[in-house]
């Protein structure tokens, strides 16, 4: 069963790595679309840079998913090796992955409200003027249509893979 857990952990790792890969490939197009939307709203596009708003795979957009992937790979290696601590670490890290992915899904579902609140917290009066819903729609439309399918598949792999890994180490 530890091999099953390890295989699921590798799938979860691959799913998390897909996040910065997609953003790296299509982030510039999303930024260009968002900038065009800002022009339409008569908001200076420089407001994005001035407030550290990015669409690429920089910063935490890469660090967080790559860290999760590295932890899943390390835990999978321990499961493949049959190491004694693998079961406990699988319980800890797969549980955290389930919680983190639930937070990601919630954030995606409430993106407009979250971004509006974040813009208000920045305290930049120009940023507050941004109509967030069309701004986000423009950026999202710059991604290929398959990215939405990939995101749903990624979530299924993460939720399912982590749950199966937890079940597999529980049955040992």
PDB file of C-alpha atoms in Angstrom:
ATOM      1  CA  UNK A   1       0.000   0.000   0.000  1.00  0.00           C
ATOM      2  CA  UNK A   2       2.905   2.372   0.541  1.00  0.00           C
ATOM      3  CA  UNK A   3       3.685   2.139  -3.188  1.00  0.00           C
ATOM      4  CA  UNK A   4       0.133   3.233  -3.965  1.00  0.00           C
ATOM      5  CA  UNK A   5       0.497   6.163  -1.544  1.00  0.00           C
ATOM      6  CA  UNK A   6       3.814   7.106  -3.159  1.00  0.00           C
ATOM      7  CA  UNK A   7       2.351   6.979  -6.660  1.00  0.00           C
ATOM      8  CA  UNK A   8      -0.520   9.228  -5.597  1.00  0.00           C
ATOM      9  CA  UNK A   9       1.940  11.645  -3.997  1.00  0.00           C
ATOM     10  CA  UNK A  10       3.878  11.860  -7.259  1.00  0.00           C
ATOM     11  CA  UNK A  11       0.647  12.655  -9.099  1.00  0.00           C
ATOM     12  CA  UNK A  12      -0.131  15.382  -6.557  1.00  0.00           C
ATOM     13  CA  UNK A  13       3.387  16.779  -7.051  1.00  0.00           C
ATOM     14  CA  UNK A  14       2.909  16.884 -10.828  1.00  0.00           C
ATOM     15  CA  UNK A  15      -0.457  18.606 -10.390  1.00  0.00           C
ATOM     16  CA  UNK A  16       1.108  21.329  -8.243  1.00  0.00           C
ATOM     17  CA  UNK A  17       4.005  21.858 -10.660  1.00  0.00           C
ATOM     18  CA  UNK A  18       1.482  22.445 -13.440  1.00  0.00           C
ATOM     19  CA  UNK A  19       0.384  25.693 -11.763  1.00  0.00           C
ATOM     20  CA  UNK A  20       3.567  27.719 -12.375  1.00  0.00           C
ATOM     21  CA  UNK A  21       4.121  26.050 -15.753  1.00  0.00           C
ATOM     22  CA  UNK A  22       0.765  27.321 -17.029  1.00  0.00           C
ATOM     23  CA  UNK A  23       1.339  30.768 -15.527  1.00  0.00           C
ATOM     24  CA  UNK A  24       4.815  30.914 -17.058  1.00  0.00           C
ATOM     25  CA  UNK A  25       3.474  30.043 -20.495  1.00  0.00           C
ATOM     26  CA  UNK A  26       0.390  32.259 -20.512  1.00  0.00           C
ATOM     27  CA  UNK A  27       0.983  34.873 -17.798  1.00  0.00           C
ATOM     28  CA  UNK A  28       2.347  37.483 -20.226  1.00  0.00           C
ATOM     29  CA  UNK A  29      -0.768  37.195 -22.397  1.00  0.00           C
ATOM     30  CA  UNK A  30      -2.973  37.475 -19.301  1.00  0.00           C
ATOM     31  CA  UNK A  31      -1.091  40.601 -18.230  1.00  0.00           C
ATOM     32  CA  UNK A  32      -1.466  42.136 -21.698  1.00  0.00           C
ATOM     33  CA  UNK A  33      -5.215  41.470 -21.625  1.00  0.00           C
ATOM     34  CA  UNK A  34      -5.485  42.914 -18.113  1.00  0.00           C
ATOM     35  CA  UNK A  35      -3.537  46.015 -19.211  1.00  0.00           C
ATOM     36  CA  UNK A  36      -5.898  46.449 -22.175  1.00  0.00           C
ATOM     37  CA  UNK A  37      -8.835  46.229 -19.769  1.00  0.00           C
ATOM     38  CA  UNK A  38      -7.230  48.857 -17.529  1.00  0.00           C
ATOM     39  CA  UNK A  39      -6.887  51.160 -20.563  1.00  0.00           C
ATOM     40  CA  UNK A  40     -10.588  50.597 -21.289  1.00  0.00           C
ATOM     41  CA  UNK A  41     -11.348  51.584 -17.690  1.00  0.00           C
ATOM     42  CA  UNK A  42      -9.088  54.640 -17.983  1.00  0.00           C
ATOM     43  CA  UNK A  43      -6.729  53.322 -15.284  1.00  0.00           C
ATOM     44  CA  UNK A  44      -2.976  53.611 -15.704  1.00  0.00           C
ATOM     45  CA  UNK A  45      -1.528  50.109 -16.281  1.00  0.00           C
ATOM     46  CA  UNK A  46       1.548  51.052 -14.241  1.00  0.00           C
ATOM     47  CA  UNK A  47      -0.663  50.688 -11.177  1.00  0.00           C
ATOM     48  CA  UNK A  48      -0.113  46.923 -11.471  1.00  0.00           C
ATOM     49  CA  UNK A  49       3.677  47.166 -11.172  1.00  0.00           C
ATOM     50  CA  UNK A  50       3.468  49.862  -8.522  1.00  0.00           C
ATOM     51  CA  UNK A  51       1.397  47.519  -6.361  1.00  0.00           C
ATOM     52  CA  UNK A  52       3.269  44.292  -7.128  1.00  0.00           C
ATOM     53  CA  UNK A  53       0.426  42.681  -9.086  1.00  0.00           C
ATOM     54  CA  UNK A  54       1.728  39.933 -11.355  1.00  0.00           C
ATOM     55  CA  UNK A  55       0.329  37.404 -13.782  1.00  0.00           C
ATOM     56  CA  UNK A  56       3.495  35.400 -14.391  1.00  0.00           C
ATOM     57  CA  UNK A  57       4.981  32.527 -12.423  1.00  0.00           C
ATOM     58  CA  UNK A  58       7.182  34.732 -10.248  1.00  0.00           C
ATOM     59  CA  UNK A  59       7.402  34.892  -6.486  1.00  0.00           C
ATOM     60  CA  UNK A  60       4.988  32.807  -4.440  1.00  0.00           C
ATOM     61  CA  UNK A  61       3.213  31.673  -7.620  1.00  0.00           C
ATOM     62  CA  UNK A  62       6.181  29.363  -8.187  1.00  0.00           C
ATOM     63  CA  UNK A  63       7.681  28.960  -4.735  1.00  0.00           C
ATOM     64  CA  UNK A  64       4.541  27.631  -3.037  1.00  0.00           C
ATOM     65  CA  UNK A  65       3.541  24.943  -5.566  1.00  0.00           C
ATOM     66  CA  UNK A  66       7.148  23.853  -6.151  1.00  0.00           C
ATOM     67  CA  UNK A  67       7.655  23.514  -2.393  1.00  0.00           C
ATOM     68  CA  UNK A  68       4.504  21.399  -2.112  1.00  0.00           C
ATOM     69  CA  UNK A  69       5.714  19.255  -5.018  1.00  0.00           C
ATOM     70  CA  UNK A  70       9.144  18.798  -3.432  1.00  0.00           C
ATOM     71  CA  UNK A  71       7.584  17.720  -0.126  1.00  0.00           C
ATOM     72  CA  UNK A  72       5.286  15.263  -1.937  1.00  0.00           C
ATOM     73  CA  UNK A  73       8.239  13.832  -3.892  1.00  0.00           C
ATOM     74  CA  UNK A  74      10.317  13.431  -0.730  1.00  0.00           C
ATOM     75  CA  UNK A  75       7.429  11.746   1.086  1.00  0.00           C
ATOM     76  CA  UNK A  76       6.799   9.511  -1.926  1.00  0.00           C
ATOM     77  CA  UNK A  77      10.463   8.459  -1.885  1.00  0.00           C
ATOM     78  CA  UNK A  78      10.109   7.519   1.778  1.00  0.00           C
ATOM     79  CA  UNK A  79       6.982   5.497   0.965  1.00  0.00           C
ATOM     80  CA  UNK A  80       8.710   3.713  -1.920  1.00  0.00           C
ATOM     81  CA  UNK A  81      11.630   2.924   0.428  1.00  0.00           C
ATOM     82  CA  UNK A  82       9.268   1.626   3.111  1.00  0.00           C
ATOM     83  CA  UNK A  83      10.711   4.041   5.666  1.00  0.00           C
ATOM     84  CA  UNK A  84       9.095   3.981   9.091  1.00  0.00           C
ATOM     85  CA  UNK A  85       8.340   7.697   9.192  1.00  0.00           C
ATOM     86  CA  UNK A  86       6.628   7.660   5.770  1.00  0.00           C
ATOM     87  CA  UNK A  87       3.189   6.881   7.186  1.00  0.00           C
ATOM     88  CA  UNK A  88       3.215   9.778   9.668  1.00  0.00           C
ATOM     89  CA  UNK A  89       4.648  12.198   7.107  1.00  0.00           C
ATOM     90  CA  UNK A  90       2.049  11.109   4.560  1.00  0.00           C
ATOM     91  CA  UNK A  91      -0.685  11.827   7.092  1.00  0.00           C
ATOM     92  CA  UNK A  92       0.749  15.245   7.897  1.00  0.00           C
ATOM     93  CA  UNK A  93       1.559  16.419   4.381  1.00  0.00           C
ATOM     94  CA  UNK A  94      -1.402  14.932   2.509  1.00  0.00           C
ATOM     95  CA  UNK A  95      -3.754  16.429   5.107  1.00  0.00           C
ATOM     96  CA  UNK A  96      -2.084  19.810   4.620  1.00  0.00           C
ATOM     97  CA  UNK A  97      -2.350  19.433   0.837  1.00  0.00           C
ATOM     98  CA  UNK A  98      -6.085  18.764   1.120  1.00  0.00           C
ATOM     99  CA  UNK A  99      -6.527  21.891   3.257  1.00  0.00           C
ATOM    100  CA  UNK A 100      -4.332  24.042   1.002  1.00  0.00           C
ATOM    101  CA  UNK A 101      -6.112  22.916  -2.146  1.00  0.00           C
ATOM    102  CA  UNK A 102      -9.482  23.612  -0.529  1.00  0.00           C
ATOM    103  CA  UNK A 103      -8.209  27.137   0.223  1.00  0.00           C
ATOM    104  CA  UNK A 104      -7.040  27.518  -3.397  1.00  0.00           C
ATOM    105  CA  UNK A 105     -10.424  26.421  -4.737  1.00  0.00           C
ATOM    106  CA  UNK A 106     -12.202  28.802  -2.341  1.00  0.00           C
ATOM    107  CA  UNK A 107      -9.915  31.632  -3.425  1.00  0.00           C
ATOM    108  CA  UNK A 108     -10.655  30.928  -7.083  1.00  0.00           C
ATOM    109  CA  UNK A 109     -14.401  30.816  -6.462  1.00  0.00           C
ATOM    110  CA  UNK A 110     -14.337  34.118  -4.567  1.00  0.00           C
ATOM    111  CA  UNK A 111     -11.693  35.817  -6.710  1.00  0.00           C
ATOM    112  CA  UNK A 112     -13.641  38.988  -7.469  1.00  0.00           C
ATOM    113  CA  UNK A 113     -14.420  39.715  -3.803  1.00  0.00           C
ATOM    114  CA  UNK A 114     -10.902  38.738  -2.723  1.00  0.00           C
ATOM    115  CA  UNK A 115      -9.219  40.941  -5.309  1.00  0.00           C
ATOM    116  CA  UNK A 116     -11.517  43.867  -4.540  1.00  0.00           C
ATOM    117  CA  UNK A 117     -10.623  43.542  -0.846  1.00  0.00           C
ATOM    118  CA  UNK A 118      -6.920  43.231  -1.653  1.00  0.00           C
ATOM    119  CA  UNK A 119      -7.052  46.318  -3.851  1.00  0.00           C
ATOM    120  CA  UNK A 120      -8.742  48.279  -1.046  1.00  0.00           C
ATOM    121  CA  UNK A 121      -6.085  47.120   1.450  1.00  0.00           C
ATOM    122  CA  UNK A 122      -3.335  48.425  -0.847  1.00  0.00           C
ATOM    123  CA  UNK A 123      -4.645  51.936  -0.235  1.00  0.00           C
ATOM    124  CA  UNK A 124      -3.966  53.077  -3.805  1.00  0.00           C
ATOM    125  CA  UNK A 125      -6.936  55.218  -4.920  1.00  0.00           C
ATOM    126  CA  UNK A 126      -6.318  54.366  -8.570  1.00  0.00           C
ATOM    127  CA  UNK A 127      -6.266  50.643  -7.854  1.00  0.00           C
ATOM    128  CA  UNK A 128      -9.567  50.934  -5.985  1.00  0.00           C
ATOM    129  CA  UNK A 129     -11.168  52.358  -9.154  1.00  0.00           C
ATOM    130  CA  UNK A 130     -10.496  49.128 -11.070  1.00  0.00           C
ATOM    131  CA  UNK A 131     -13.658  47.229 -11.996  1.00  0.00           C
ATOM    132  CA  UNK A 132     -12.357  43.884 -10.816  1.00  0.00           C
ATOM    133  CA  UNK A 133     -14.804  41.493 -12.510  1.00  0.00           C
ATOM    134  CA  UNK A 134     -14.057  42.611 -16.098  1.00  0.00           C
ATOM    135  CA  UNK A 135     -10.372  42.968 -15.201  1.00  0.00           C
ATOM    136  CA  UNK A 136     -10.200  39.322 -14.076  1.00  0.00           C
ATOM    137  CA  UNK A 137     -12.371  38.121 -16.990  1.00  0.00           C
ATOM    138  CA  UNK A 138      -9.982  39.783 -19.442  1.00  0.00           C
ATOM    139  CA  UNK A 139      -6.947  38.135 -17.851  1.00  0.00           C
ATOM    140  CA  UNK A 140      -8.684  34.754 -17.693  1.00  0.00           C
ATOM    141  CA  UNK A 141      -9.754  34.978 -21.345  1.00  0.00           C
ATOM    142  CA  UNK A 142      -6.086  35.208 -22.360  1.00  0.00           C
ATOM    143  CA  UNK A 143      -5.510  31.639 -21.185  1.00  0.00           C
ATOM    144  CA  UNK A 144      -6.352  28.853 -23.667  1.00  0.00           C
ATOM    145  CA  UNK A 145      -9.745  27.215 -23.117  1.00  0.00           C
ATOM    146  CA  UNK A 146      -8.097  23.967 -22.015  1.00  0.00           C
ATOM    147  CA  UNK A 147      -6.635  25.659 -18.930  1.00  0.00           C
ATOM    148  CA  UNK A 148     -10.039  25.560 -17.211  1.00  0.00           C
ATOM    149  CA  UNK A 149     -10.271  21.831 -17.875  1.00  0.00           C
ATOM    150  CA  UNK A 150      -6.690  21.392 -16.674  1.00  0.00           C
ATOM    151  CA  UNK A 151      -7.519  23.263 -13.452  1.00  0.00           C
ATOM    152  CA  UNK A 152     -10.501  21.001 -12.738  1.00  0.00           C
ATOM    153  CA  UNK A 153      -8.416  17.923 -13.522  1.00  0.00           C
ATOM    154  CA  UNK A 154      -5.611  19.235 -11.305  1.00  0.00           C
ATOM    155  CA  UNK A 155      -8.043  19.686  -8.426  1.00  0.00           C
ATOM    156  CA  UNK A 156      -9.431  16.177  -8.930  1.00  0.00           C
ATOM    157  CA  UNK A 157      -5.907  14.730  -8.936  1.00  0.00           C
ATOM    158  CA  UNK A 158      -4.903  16.690  -5.828  1.00  0.00           C
ATOM    159  CA  UNK A 159      -8.036  15.904  -3.819  1.00  0.00           C
ATOM    160  CA  UNK A 160      -8.270  12.312  -5.050  1.00  0.00           C
ATOM    161  CA  UNK A 161      -4.549  11.580  -4.901  1.00  0.00           C
ATOM    162  CA  UNK A 162      -4.105  12.931  -1.383  1.00  0.00           C
ATOM    163  CA  UNK A 163      -7.218  11.075  -0.179  1.00  0.00           C
ATOM    164  CA  UNK A 164      -6.080   7.782  -1.739  1.00  0.00           C
ATOM    165  CA  UNK A 165      -2.589   8.231  -0.271  1.00  0.00           C
ATOM    166  CA  UNK A 166      -4.116   8.772   3.174  1.00  0.00           C
ATOM    167  CA  UNK A 167      -6.328   5.708   2.779  1.00  0.00           C
ATOM    168  CA  UNK A 168      -3.404   3.614   1.539  1.00  0.00           C
ATOM    169  CA  UNK A 169      -1.199   4.361   4.568  1.00  0.00           C
ATOM    170  CA  UNK A 170      -4.157   3.831   6.877  1.00  0.00           C
ATOM    171  CA  UNK A 171      -4.672   0.299   5.586  1.00  0.00           C
ATOM    172  CA  UNK A 172      -1.100  -0.749   6.378  1.00  0.00           C
TER     173      UNK A 172
END
